[in-house]
PDB file of C-alpha atoms in Angstrom:
ATOM      1  CA  UNK A   2      28.809  35.892 -12.759  1.00 74.00           C
ATOM      2  CA  UNK A   3      32.157  36.580 -11.537  1.00 79.00           C
ATOM      3  CA  UNK A   4      34.132  33.707 -10.061  1.00 87.00           C
ATOM      4  CA  UNK A   5      34.287  33.798  -6.150  1.00 88.00           C
ATOM      5  CA  UNK A   6      36.930  31.119  -4.570  1.00 88.00           C
ATOM      6  CA  UNK A   7      37.408  31.061  -1.176  1.00 87.00           C
ATOM      7  CA  UNK A   8      40.918  30.663  -0.131  1.00 89.00           C
ATOM      8  CA  UNK A   9      42.729  29.372   3.421  1.00 86.00           C
ATOM      9  CA  UNK A  10      45.724  31.679   4.225  1.00 88.00           C
ATOM     10  CA  UNK A  11      46.727  30.028   7.317  1.00 85.00           C
ATOM     11  CA  UNK A  12      49.648  27.341   6.659  1.00 85.00           C
ATOM     12  CA  UNK A  13      48.465  24.211   8.161  1.00 83.00           C
ATOM     13  CA  UNK A  14      51.484  22.316   7.693  1.00 83.00           C
ATOM     14  CA  UNK A  15      53.084  23.301  11.121  1.00 82.00           C
ATOM     15  CA  UNK A  16      49.893  22.438  12.955  1.00 82.00           C
ATOM     16  CA  UNK A  17      49.804  18.987  11.151  1.00 82.00           C
ATOM     17  CA  UNK A  18      53.149  18.425  12.537  1.00 80.00           C
ATOM     18  CA  UNK A  19      52.483  19.368  16.215  1.00 85.00           C
ATOM     19  CA  UNK A  20      53.114  16.926  18.741  1.00 86.00           C
ATOM     20  CA  UNK A  21      51.694  17.846  22.224  1.00 87.00           C
ATOM     21  CA  UNK A  22      54.167  16.334  24.561  1.00 91.00           C
ATOM     22  CA  UNK A  23      53.721  14.642  28.039  1.00 93.00           C
ATOM     23  CA  UNK A  24      55.053  12.236  30.004  1.00 93.00           C
ATOM     24  CA  UNK A  25      52.610   9.316  28.582  1.00 93.00           C
ATOM     25  CA  UNK A  26      54.728   6.324  28.809  1.00 94.00           C
ATOM     26  CA  UNK A  27      56.413   7.222  32.086  1.00 94.00           C
ATOM     27  CA  UNK A  28      53.021   7.627  33.694  1.00 94.00           C
ATOM     28  CA  UNK A  29      51.497   4.739  31.884  1.00 95.00           C
ATOM     29  CA  UNK A  30      54.082   2.213  33.328  1.00 94.00           C
ATOM     30  CA  UNK A  31      53.742   3.809  36.814  1.00 93.00           C
ATOM     31  CA  UNK A  32      50.165   3.483  36.567  1.00 93.00           C
ATOM     32  CA  UNK A  33      49.852   0.006  35.274  1.00 94.00           C
ATOM     33  CA  UNK A  34      52.123  -1.131  38.313  1.00 92.00           C
ATOM     34  CA  UNK A  35      50.353   0.517  40.726  1.00 91.00           C
ATOM     35  CA  UNK A  36      47.162  -0.069  39.601  1.00 92.00           C
ATOM     36  CA  UNK A  37      47.383  -3.525  39.029  1.00 92.00           C
ATOM     37  CA  UNK A  38      46.686  -5.093  42.373  1.00 90.00           C
ATOM     38  CA  UNK A  39      43.213  -2.969  42.735  1.00 90.00           C
ATOM     39  CA  UNK A  40      42.349  -5.050  39.652  1.00 88.00           C
ATOM     40  CA  UNK A  41      41.813  -8.277  42.016  1.00 90.00           C
ATOM     41  CA  UNK A  42      41.721  -6.595  45.493  1.00 90.00           C
ATOM     42  CA  UNK A  43      39.030  -7.811  47.734  1.00 93.00           C
ATOM     43  CA  UNK A  44      38.300  -5.273  50.153  1.00 92.00           C
ATOM     44  CA  UNK A  45      37.205  -6.599  53.782  1.00 91.00           C
ATOM     45  CA  UNK A  46      35.864  -4.350  56.597  1.00 90.00           C
ATOM     46  CA  UNK A  47      39.236  -3.992  58.266  1.00 90.00           C
ATOM     47  CA  UNK A  48      40.326  -2.300  54.925  1.00 91.00           C
ATOM     48  CA  UNK A  49      37.926  -0.203  54.350  1.00 93.00           C
ATOM     49  CA  UNK A  50      39.527   2.691  55.644  1.00 92.00           C
ATOM     50  CA  UNK A  51      42.463   2.084  53.416  1.00 92.00           C
ATOM     51  CA  UNK A  52      40.504   1.498  50.284  1.00 92.00           C
ATOM     52  CA  UNK A  53      38.731   5.015  50.833  1.00 94.00           C
ATOM     53  CA  UNK A  54      42.136   6.540  50.977  1.00 93.00           C
ATOM     54  CA  UNK A  55      43.429   4.469  47.693  1.00 92.00           C
ATOM     55  CA  UNK A  56      40.024   5.322  45.819  1.00 93.00           C
ATOM     56  CA  UNK A  57      40.529   9.077  46.630  1.00 95.00           C
ATOM     57  CA  UNK A  58      44.212   9.296  45.331  1.00 94.00           C
ATOM     58  CA  UNK A  59      43.533   7.312  42.087  1.00 94.00           C
ATOM     59  CA  UNK A  60      40.381   9.480  41.367  1.00 95.00           C
ATOM     60  CA  UNK A  61      42.758  12.847  41.727  1.00 95.00           C
ATOM     61  CA  UNK A  62      45.559  11.029  39.328  1.00 93.00           C
ATOM     62  CA  UNK A  63      42.638  10.583  36.862  1.00 94.00           C
ATOM     63  CA  UNK A  64      41.431  13.995  37.343  1.00 96.00           C
ATOM     64  CA  UNK A  65      44.490  15.413  36.476  1.00 94.00           C
ATOM     65  CA  UNK A  66      45.078  13.686  33.483  1.00 94.00           C
ATOM     66  CA  UNK A  67      41.900  14.573  32.282  1.00 95.00           C
ATOM     67  CA  UNK A  68      41.822  18.085  33.063  1.00 95.00           C
ATOM     68  CA  UNK A  69      44.945  18.438  31.149  1.00 93.00           C
ATOM     69  CA  UNK A  70      42.936  16.861  28.043  1.00 94.00           C
ATOM     70  CA  UNK A  71      40.241  19.424  28.475  1.00 95.00           C
ATOM     71  CA  UNK A  72      42.758  22.478  28.473  1.00 92.00           C
ATOM     72  CA  UNK A  73      45.097  21.226  25.256  1.00 92.00           C
ATOM     73  CA  UNK A  74      41.224  20.895  23.658  1.00 92.00           C
ATOM     74  CA  UNK A  75      39.928  23.623  24.503  1.00 92.00           C
ATOM     75  CA  UNK A  76      43.275  26.001  23.303  1.00 91.00           C
ATOM     76  CA  UNK A  77      43.222  23.624  20.212  1.00 88.00           C
ATOM     77  CA  UNK A  78      39.549  23.833  19.535  1.00 92.00           C
ATOM     78  CA  UNK A  79      38.968  27.652  19.860  1.00 92.00           C
ATOM     79  CA  UNK A  80      40.533  28.224  16.613  1.00 90.00           C
ATOM     80  CA  UNK A  81      38.599  25.896  14.825  1.00 91.00           C
ATOM     81  CA  UNK A  82      35.586  26.772  16.135  1.00 94.00           C
ATOM     82  CA  UNK A  83      36.169  30.033  14.885  1.00 93.00           C
ATOM     83  CA  UNK A  84      37.020  29.001  11.929  1.00 93.00           C
ATOM     84  CA  UNK A  85      33.725  26.584  11.666  1.00 94.00           C
ATOM     85  CA  UNK A  86      31.752  29.834  12.712  1.00 95.00           C
ATOM     86  CA  UNK A  87      32.866  32.119   9.593  1.00 94.00           C
ATOM     87  CA  UNK A  88      32.796  29.215   6.962  1.00 94.00           C
ATOM     88  CA  UNK A  89      29.404  28.699   7.909  1.00 95.00           C
ATOM     89  CA  UNK A  90      28.677  31.993   8.096  1.00 94.00           C
ATOM     90  CA  UNK A  91      29.569  32.257   3.931  1.00 93.00           C
ATOM     91  CA  UNK A  92      28.000  28.928   3.083  1.00 94.00           C
ATOM     92  CA  UNK A  93      24.431  30.192   4.596  1.00 95.00           C
ATOM     93  CA  UNK A  94      24.502  32.974   2.268  1.00 92.00           C
ATOM     94  CA  UNK A  95      25.030  30.349  -0.391  1.00 93.00           C
ATOM     95  CA  UNK A  96      22.311  28.195   0.644  1.00 94.00           C
ATOM     96  CA  UNK A  97      19.935  31.145   0.620  1.00 93.00           C
ATOM     97  CA  UNK A  98      20.289  31.715  -3.120  1.00 93.00           C
ATOM     98  CA  UNK A  99      20.323  27.836  -3.614  1.00 95.00           C
ATOM     99  CA  UNK A 100      17.085  27.449  -2.221  1.00 95.00           C
ATOM    100  CA  UNK A 101      15.700  30.408  -4.243  1.00 94.00           C
ATOM    101  CA  UNK A 102      17.036  29.087  -7.225  1.00 94.00           C
ATOM    102  CA  UNK A 103      16.587  25.350  -6.666  1.00 95.00           C
ATOM    103  CA  UNK A 104      12.725  25.738  -5.920  1.00 95.00           C
ATOM    104  CA  UNK A 105      11.959  27.993  -9.216  1.00 95.00           C
ATOM    105  CA  UNK A 106      13.863  25.111 -11.288  1.00 94.00           C
ATOM    106  CA  UNK A 107      12.047  22.327  -9.743  1.00 94.00           C
ATOM    107  CA  UNK A 108       8.686  24.373 -10.319  1.00 95.00           C
ATOM    108  CA  UNK A 109       9.802  24.659 -13.872  1.00 94.00           C
ATOM    109  CA  UNK A 110      10.590  20.935 -14.397  1.00 94.00           C
ATOM    110  CA  UNK A 111       7.686  19.956 -12.929  1.00 95.00           C
ATOM    111  CA  UNK A 112       5.664  21.987 -15.032  1.00 95.00           C
ATOM    112  CA  UNK A 113       7.372  20.708 -18.144  1.00 95.00           C
ATOM    113  CA  UNK A 114       6.709  17.152 -16.900  1.00 95.00           C
ATOM    114  CA  UNK A 115       3.109  18.128 -16.403  1.00 96.00           C
ATOM    115  CA  UNK A 116       3.100  19.639 -20.149  1.00 96.00           C
ATOM    116  CA  UNK A 117       4.725  16.495 -21.742  1.00 96.00           C
ATOM    117  CA  UNK A 118       2.404  13.971 -19.799  1.00 97.00           C
ATOM    118  CA  UNK A 119      -0.532  15.891 -21.016  1.00 97.00           C
ATOM    119  CA  UNK A 120       0.286  15.862 -24.322  1.00 97.00           C
ATOM    120  CA  UNK A 121       1.045  11.888 -24.122  1.00 97.00           C
ATOM    121  CA  UNK A 122      -2.308  11.705 -22.434  1.00 97.00           C
ATOM    122  CA  UNK A 123      -3.845  13.641 -25.168  1.00 97.00           C
ATOM    123  CA  UNK A 124      -2.301  11.064 -27.725  1.00 97.00           C
ATOM    124  CA  UNK A 125      -3.666   8.299 -25.849  1.00 97.00           C
ATOM    125  CA  UNK A 126      -7.087   9.756 -25.694  1.00 97.00           C
ATOM    126  CA  UNK A 127      -7.294  10.127 -29.570  1.00 96.00           C
ATOM    127  CA  UNK A 128      -6.499   7.059 -30.392  1.00 95.00           C
ATOM    128  CA  UNK A 129      -7.648   4.504 -27.572  1.00 95.00           C
ATOM    129  CA  UNK A 130     -11.531   4.809 -29.649  1.00 94.00           C
ATOM    130  CA  UNK A 131     -13.654   2.040 -28.667  1.00 92.00           C
ATOM    131  CA  UNK A 132     -11.024   0.142 -26.694  1.00 94.00           C
ATOM    132  CA  UNK A 133     -11.232   2.646 -24.153  1.00 94.00           C
ATOM    133  CA  UNK A 134     -13.913   0.014 -22.494  1.00 93.00           C
ATOM    134  CA  UNK A 135     -10.810  -2.489 -22.329  1.00 95.00           C
ATOM    135  CA  UNK A 136      -7.869  -0.312 -21.677  1.00 95.00           C
ATOM    136  CA  UNK A 137      -7.397   2.607 -19.402  1.00 96.00           C
ATOM    137  CA  UNK A 138      -5.020   5.636 -19.553  1.00 96.00           C
ATOM    138  CA  UNK A 139      -3.873   4.191 -15.945  1.00 95.00           C
ATOM    139  CA  UNK A 140      -3.297   0.660 -17.484  1.00 95.00           C
ATOM    140  CA  UNK A 141      -0.394   2.097 -20.244  1.00 96.00           C
ATOM    141  CA  UNK A 142       1.016   4.655 -18.107  1.00 97.00           C
ATOM    142  CA  UNK A 143       4.752   4.326 -17.827  1.00 96.00           C
ATOM    143  CA  UNK A 144       6.483   6.351 -14.776  1.00 95.00           C
ATOM    144  CA  UNK A 145       9.552   6.713 -16.928  1.00 96.00           C
ATOM    145  CA  UNK A 146       7.574   9.150 -19.524  1.00 96.00           C
ATOM    146  CA  UNK A 147       7.684  11.738 -16.705  1.00 94.00           C
ATOM    147  CA  UNK A 148      12.249  11.918 -17.343  1.00 94.00           C
ATOM    148  CA  UNK A 149      13.536  14.583 -19.518  1.00 90.00           C
ATOM    149  CA  UNK A 150      15.644  12.535 -21.401  1.00 94.00           C
ATOM    150  CA  UNK A 151      12.320   9.969 -22.468  1.00 95.00           C
ATOM    151  CA  UNK A 152      11.079  10.865 -25.835  1.00 96.00           C
ATOM    152  CA  UNK A 153       7.416  11.410 -26.435  1.00 96.00           C
ATOM    153  CA  UNK A 154       7.649   9.659 -29.852  1.00 96.00           C
ATOM    154  CA  UNK A 155       9.000   6.550 -28.225  1.00 97.00           C
ATOM    155  CA  UNK A 156       5.941   7.150 -25.433  1.00 97.00           C
ATOM    156  CA  UNK A 157       3.593   7.128 -28.429  1.00 97.00           C
ATOM    157  CA  UNK A 158       4.845   3.932 -29.953  1.00 97.00           C
ATOM    158  CA  UNK A 159       4.437   2.177 -26.579  1.00 97.00           C
ATOM    159  CA  UNK A 160       0.737   3.214 -26.893  1.00 97.00           C
ATOM    160  CA  UNK A 161       0.262   2.263 -30.194  1.00 97.00           C
ATOM    161  CA  UNK A 162       1.536  -1.210 -29.324  1.00 97.00           C
ATOM    162  CA  UNK A 163      -0.507  -1.666 -26.399  1.00 96.00           C
ATOM    163  CA  UNK A 164      -3.558  -0.740 -28.455  1.00 97.00           C
ATOM    164  CA  UNK A 165      -2.857  -3.148 -30.842  1.00 96.00           C
ATOM    165  CA  UNK A 166      -2.470  -5.674 -28.717  1.00 96.00           C
ATOM    166  CA  UNK A 167      -5.587  -4.725 -26.731  1.00 96.00           C
ATOM    167  CA  UNK A 168      -7.710  -5.149 -29.825  1.00 95.00           C
ATOM    168  CA  UNK A 169      -5.942  -8.452 -31.126  1.00 95.00           C
ATOM    169  CA  UNK A 170      -6.641 -10.021 -27.512  1.00 95.00           C
ATOM    170  CA  UNK A 171     -10.440  -8.558 -27.495  1.00 95.00           C
ATOM    171  CA  UNK A 172     -10.835 -10.189 -31.204  1.00 94.00           C
ATOM    172  CA  UNK A 173      -9.701 -13.375 -29.602  1.00 94.00           C
ATOM    173  CA  UNK A 174     -12.070 -13.063 -27.209  1.00 93.00           C
ATOM    174  CA  UNK A 175     -14.941 -12.640 -29.602  1.00 93.00           C
ATOM    175  CA  UNK A 176     -14.388 -15.226 -31.544  1.00 92.00           C
ATOM    176  CA  UNK A 177     -14.675 -17.772 -28.920  1.00 90.00           C
ATOM    177  CA  UNK A 178     -18.181 -16.969 -28.942  1.00 91.00           C
ATOM    178  CA  UNK A 179     -18.300 -17.683 -25.498  1.00 90.00           C
ATOM    179  CA  UNK A 180     -21.468 -17.612 -23.146  1.00 91.00           C
ATOM    180  CA  UNK A 181     -19.222 -15.973 -20.531  1.00 90.00           C
ATOM    181  CA  UNK A 182     -17.968 -13.278 -22.758  1.00 91.00           C
ATOM    182  CA  UNK A 183     -18.943 -10.880 -20.220  1.00 92.00           C
ATOM    183  CA  UNK A 184     -16.811 -12.477 -17.462  1.00 93.00           C
ATOM    184  CA  UNK A 185     -14.051 -13.259 -19.674  1.00 93.00           C
ATOM    185  CA  UNK A 186     -13.916  -9.393 -20.490  1.00 93.00           C
ATOM    186  CA  UNK A 187     -14.163  -8.311 -16.804  1.00 94.00           C
ATOM    187  CA  UNK A 188     -11.194 -10.721 -16.369  1.00 94.00           C
ATOM    188  CA  UNK A 189      -9.096  -9.456 -19.588  1.00 95.00           C
ATOM    189  CA  UNK A 190      -9.628  -5.690 -17.976  1.00 94.00           C
ATOM    190  CA  UNK A 191      -8.035  -6.734 -14.651  1.00 93.00           C
ATOM    191  CA  UNK A 192      -5.295  -8.732 -16.151  1.00 93.00           C
ATOM    192  CA  UNK A 193      -4.583  -7.431 -19.977  1.00 93.00           C
ATOM    193  CA  UNK A 194      -3.693 -11.383 -20.217  1.00 94.00           C
ATOM    194  CA  UNK A 195      -5.315 -13.083 -22.717  1.00 94.00           C
ATOM    195  CA  UNK A 196      -3.458 -16.477 -22.031  1.00 94.00           C
ATOM    196  CA  UNK A 197      -5.350 -15.720 -18.408  1.00 94.00           C
ATOM    197  CA  UNK A 198      -8.489 -15.217 -20.173  1.00 94.00           C
ATOM    198  CA  UNK A 199      -8.456 -18.607 -22.111  1.00 94.00           C
ATOM    199  CA  UNK A 200      -7.601 -20.428 -19.315  1.00 93.00           C
ATOM    200  CA  UNK A 201     -10.759 -18.762 -17.192  1.00 92.00           C
ATOM    201  CA  UNK A 202     -13.033 -19.340 -20.196  1.00 91.00           C
ATOM    202  CA  UNK A 203     -11.841 -23.397 -20.169  1.00 91.00           C
ATOM    203  CA  UNK A 204     -12.722 -23.453 -15.905  1.00 92.00           C
ATOM    204  CA  UNK A 205     -15.990 -21.965 -16.563  1.00 93.00           C
ATOM    205  CA  UNK A 206     -17.142 -24.247 -19.276  1.00 90.00           C
ATOM    206  CA  UNK A 207     -15.858 -27.230 -16.975  1.00 92.00           C
ATOM    207  CA  UNK A 208     -17.763 -25.859 -14.041  1.00 92.00           C
ATOM    208  CA  UNK A 209     -20.732 -25.535 -16.191  1.00 89.00           C
ATOM    209  CA  UNK A 210     -20.506 -29.095 -17.808  1.00 91.00           C
ATOM    210  CA  UNK A 211     -20.057 -30.063 -14.125  1.00 92.00           C
ATOM    211  CA  UNK A 212     -23.308 -28.612 -13.001  1.00 92.00           C
ATOM    212  CA  UNK A 213     -25.422 -29.954 -15.835  1.00 91.00           C
ATOM    213  CA  UNK A 214     -24.393 -33.707 -15.270  1.00 91.00           C
ATOM    214  CA  UNK A 215     -25.550 -33.054 -11.678  1.00 92.00           C
ATOM    215  CA  UNK A 216     -28.659 -31.689 -12.442  1.00 91.00           C
ATOM    216  CA  UNK A 217     -29.228 -34.242 -14.790  1.00 91.00           C
ATOM    217  CA  UNK A 218     -28.584 -37.007 -12.313  1.00 91.00           C
ATOM    218  CA  UNK A 219     -31.193 -35.325  -9.850  1.00 90.00           C
ATOM    219  CA  UNK A 220     -33.601 -35.290 -12.269  1.00 90.00           C
ATOM    220  CA  UNK A 221     -32.852 -38.902 -13.102  1.00 88.00           C
ATOM    221  CA  UNK A 222     -33.013 -39.984  -9.686  1.00 88.00           C
ATOM    222  CA  UNK A 223     -36.578 -38.351  -9.032  1.00 86.00           C
ATOM    223  CA  UNK A 224     -38.040 -40.065 -12.457  1.00 86.00           C
ATOM    224  CA  UNK A 225     -36.824 -43.346 -11.182  1.00 84.00           C
ATOM    225  CA  UNK A 226     -38.577 -42.619  -7.848  1.00 84.00           C
ATOM    226  CA  UNK A 227     -41.896 -41.392  -9.174  1.00 81.00           C
ATOM    227  CA  UNK A 228     -41.908 -44.421 -11.943  1.00 73.00           C
ATOM    228  CA  UNK A 229     -43.717 -48.027 -10.647  1.00 65.00           C
ATOM    229  CA  UNK A 230     -41.016 -50.604 -11.250  1.00 57.00           C
ATOM    230  CA  UNK A 231     -41.578 -52.637 -14.315  1.00 52.00           C
ATOM    231  CA  UNK A 232     -41.231 -56.202 -12.826  1.00 52.00           C
ATOM    232  CA  UNK A 233     -44.234 -55.652 -10.678  1.00 49.00           C
ATOM    233  CA  UNK A 234     -46.549 -54.390 -13.506  1.00 49.00           C
ATOM    234  CA  UNK A 235     -45.394 -57.550 -15.405  1.00 46.00           C
ATOM    235  CA  UNK A 236     -46.541 -59.842 -12.273  1.00 49.00           C
ATOM    236  CA  UNK A 237     -49.787 -57.877 -12.212  1.00 50.00           C
ATOM    237  CA  UNK A 238     -50.485 -58.546 -15.597  1.00 47.00           C
ATOM    238  CA  UNK A 239     -49.900 -62.169 -15.696  1.00 46.00           C
ATOM    239  CA  UNK A 240     -52.140 -62.957 -12.522  1.00 51.00           C
ATOM    240  CA  UNK A 241     -54.699 -61.504 -14.371  1.00 50.00           C
ATOM    241  CA  UNK A 242     -54.793 -64.180 -17.244  1.00 48.00           C
ATOM    242  CA  UNK A 243     -54.272 -67.708 -15.954  1.00 54.00           C
ATOM    243  CA  UNK A 244     -55.811 -70.317 -17.472  1.00 56.00           C
ATOM    244  CA  UNK A 245     -59.547 -71.647 -16.324  1.00 54.00           C
ATOM    245  CA  UNK A 246     -60.046 -74.944 -15.063  1.00 54.00           C
ATOM    246  CA  UNK A 247     -60.553 -77.057 -18.111  1.00 56.00           C
ATOM    247  CA  UNK A 248     -57.057 -75.844 -19.219  1.00 55.00           C
ATOM    248  CA  UNK A 249     -58.003 -73.207 -21.771  1.00 57.00           C
ATOM    249  CA  UNK A 250     -57.042 -69.638 -21.532  1.00 55.00           C
ATOM    250  CA  UNK A 251     -59.683 -66.754 -21.659  1.00 57.00           C
ATOM    251  CA  UNK A 252     -59.249 -64.407 -24.428  1.00 58.00           C
ATOM    252  CA  UNK A 253     -57.025 -61.303 -23.225  1.00 55.00           C
ATOM    253  CA  UNK A 254     -59.108 -58.239 -23.030  1.00 60.00           C
ATOM    254  CA  UNK A 255     -57.674 -55.438 -24.625  1.00 65.00           C
ATOM    255  CA  UNK A 256     -56.174 -52.475 -21.814  1.00 66.00           C
ATOM    256  CA  UNK A 257     -58.488 -49.499 -21.552  1.00 70.00           C
ATOM    257  CA  UNK A 258     -56.584 -46.773 -23.382  1.00 68.00           C
ATOM    258  CA  UNK A 259     -57.078 -43.244 -22.345  1.00 66.00           C
ATOM    259  CA  UNK A 260     -56.380 -40.295 -24.449  1.00 69.00           C
ATOM    260  CA  UNK A 261     -55.161 -37.076 -22.440  1.00 73.00           C
ATOM    261  CA  UNK A 262     -54.497 -33.828 -24.084  1.00 70.00           C
ATOM    262  CA  UNK A 263     -51.721 -31.777 -21.800  1.00 68.00           C
ATOM    263  CA  UNK A 264     -49.198 -29.262 -22.367  1.00 72.00           C
ATOM    264  CA  UNK A 265     -45.543 -29.513 -21.136  1.00 71.00           C
ATOM    265  CA  UNK A 266     -42.755 -26.597 -20.526  1.00 68.00           C
ATOM    266  CA  UNK A 267     -39.825 -28.262 -20.884  1.00 72.00           C
ATOM    267  CA  UNK A 268     -36.404 -27.732 -22.038  1.00 73.00           C
ATOM    268  CA  UNK A 269     -34.825 -29.463 -25.190  1.00 70.00           C
ATOM    269  CA  UNK A 270     -32.458 -31.821 -22.822  1.00 68.00           C
ATOM    270  CA  UNK A 271     -35.574 -32.827 -20.987  1.00 73.00           C
ATOM    271  CA  UNK A 272     -37.501 -33.073 -23.734  1.00 76.00           C
ATOM    272  CA  UNK A 273     -35.358 -36.005 -25.379  1.00 75.00           C
ATOM    273  CA  UNK A 274     -35.420 -37.669 -21.892  1.00 78.00           C
ATOM    274  CA  UNK A 275     -39.580 -37.312 -22.230  1.00 79.00           C
ATOM    275  CA  UNK A 276     -39.527 -38.850 -25.414  1.00 79.00           C
ATOM    276  CA  UNK A 277     -37.506 -41.844 -24.145  1.00 79.00           C
ATOM    277  CA  UNK A 278     -39.925 -42.245 -21.181  1.00 81.00           C
ATOM    278  CA  UNK A 279     -42.641 -43.111 -23.508  1.00 76.00           C
ATOM    279  CA  UNK A 280     -40.738 -45.027 -25.800  1.00 78.00           C
ATOM    280  CA  UNK A 281     -39.247 -47.376 -23.377  1.00 78.00           C
ATOM    281  CA  UNK A 282     -43.212 -47.839 -21.888  1.00 77.00           C
ATOM    282  CA  UNK A 283     -44.904 -48.129 -25.116  1.00 75.00           C
ATOM    283  CA  UNK A 284     -46.858 -45.298 -24.461  1.00 80.00           C
ATOM    284  CA  UNK A 285     -48.189 -43.664 -27.747  1.00 75.00           C
ATOM    285  CA  UNK A 286     -47.932 -39.593 -28.089  1.00 73.00           C
ATOM    286  CA  UNK A 287     -48.830 -37.597 -30.873  1.00 74.00           C
ATOM    287  CA  UNK A 288     -49.316 -33.769 -31.507  1.00 72.00           C
ATOM    288  CA  UNK A 289     -52.488 -32.569 -30.247  1.00 70.00           C
ATOM    289  CA  UNK A 290     -54.979 -32.044 -33.220  1.00 66.00           C
ATOM    290  CA  UNK A 291     -56.145 -28.537 -33.865  1.00 63.00           C
ATOM    291  CA  UNK A 292     -59.458 -27.640 -32.643  1.00 57.00           C
ATOM    292  CA  UNK A 293     -62.274 -26.143 -35.054  1.00 46.00           C
TER     293      UNK A 293
END
């Protein structure tokens, strides 16, 4: 493309040095002296007519000054307005070409960017394997990968590092053999923070232990409420075996023993408590014999 250079041929030096002469100082001094009394003047009813006359005269002076300003501005602005119009016509020709070329360049860059990201995503899909359950494309995507100066090799290295970290984290969670594994993995999918998941595992364990203690306390309270008090039983037994009138004690009668077979559905924790209950009260228990 041949070089096109816009050149300004008018010498602006004389214009830059032009001074618009007027009796500024003389007029300023006269106005300050003339207008000073009006700054604090209080108009009375008797002075309305005089004030109106002064007001008209001051407005006339002001109008004369402002008309001169507008005249000079118009004269000086005419060449500038014409010059600006011609320059804008030329820049408009450039703008049309810029818009066309810029749109196509941006479209080309966008296509290359999409191809680059598609290539990186395909690499991720080929490497993620079973970790796809825990690590999504959105979790590893980096906006900087869109930059033309960002190398694809660097992006793939970052993906490999993210996958290795994910595998190690998942392995650590599996090694806990936690009963809350599902909740921990859900938390990991949200945070990808192993430390936060370990903290959550501890919190869940503490909540479960607290719940178990509360359940045991409730069950113990129910058992105490349903069991007759031991001292009352002892008093009833003692009353049944009082000495006779001759001072001799009758032979103690053997308490009648009942044999009851029944089946209990119970957890391991409560089974231990049931055994303890029988032992404390001297209740004999044994396995039910097989029936012929």
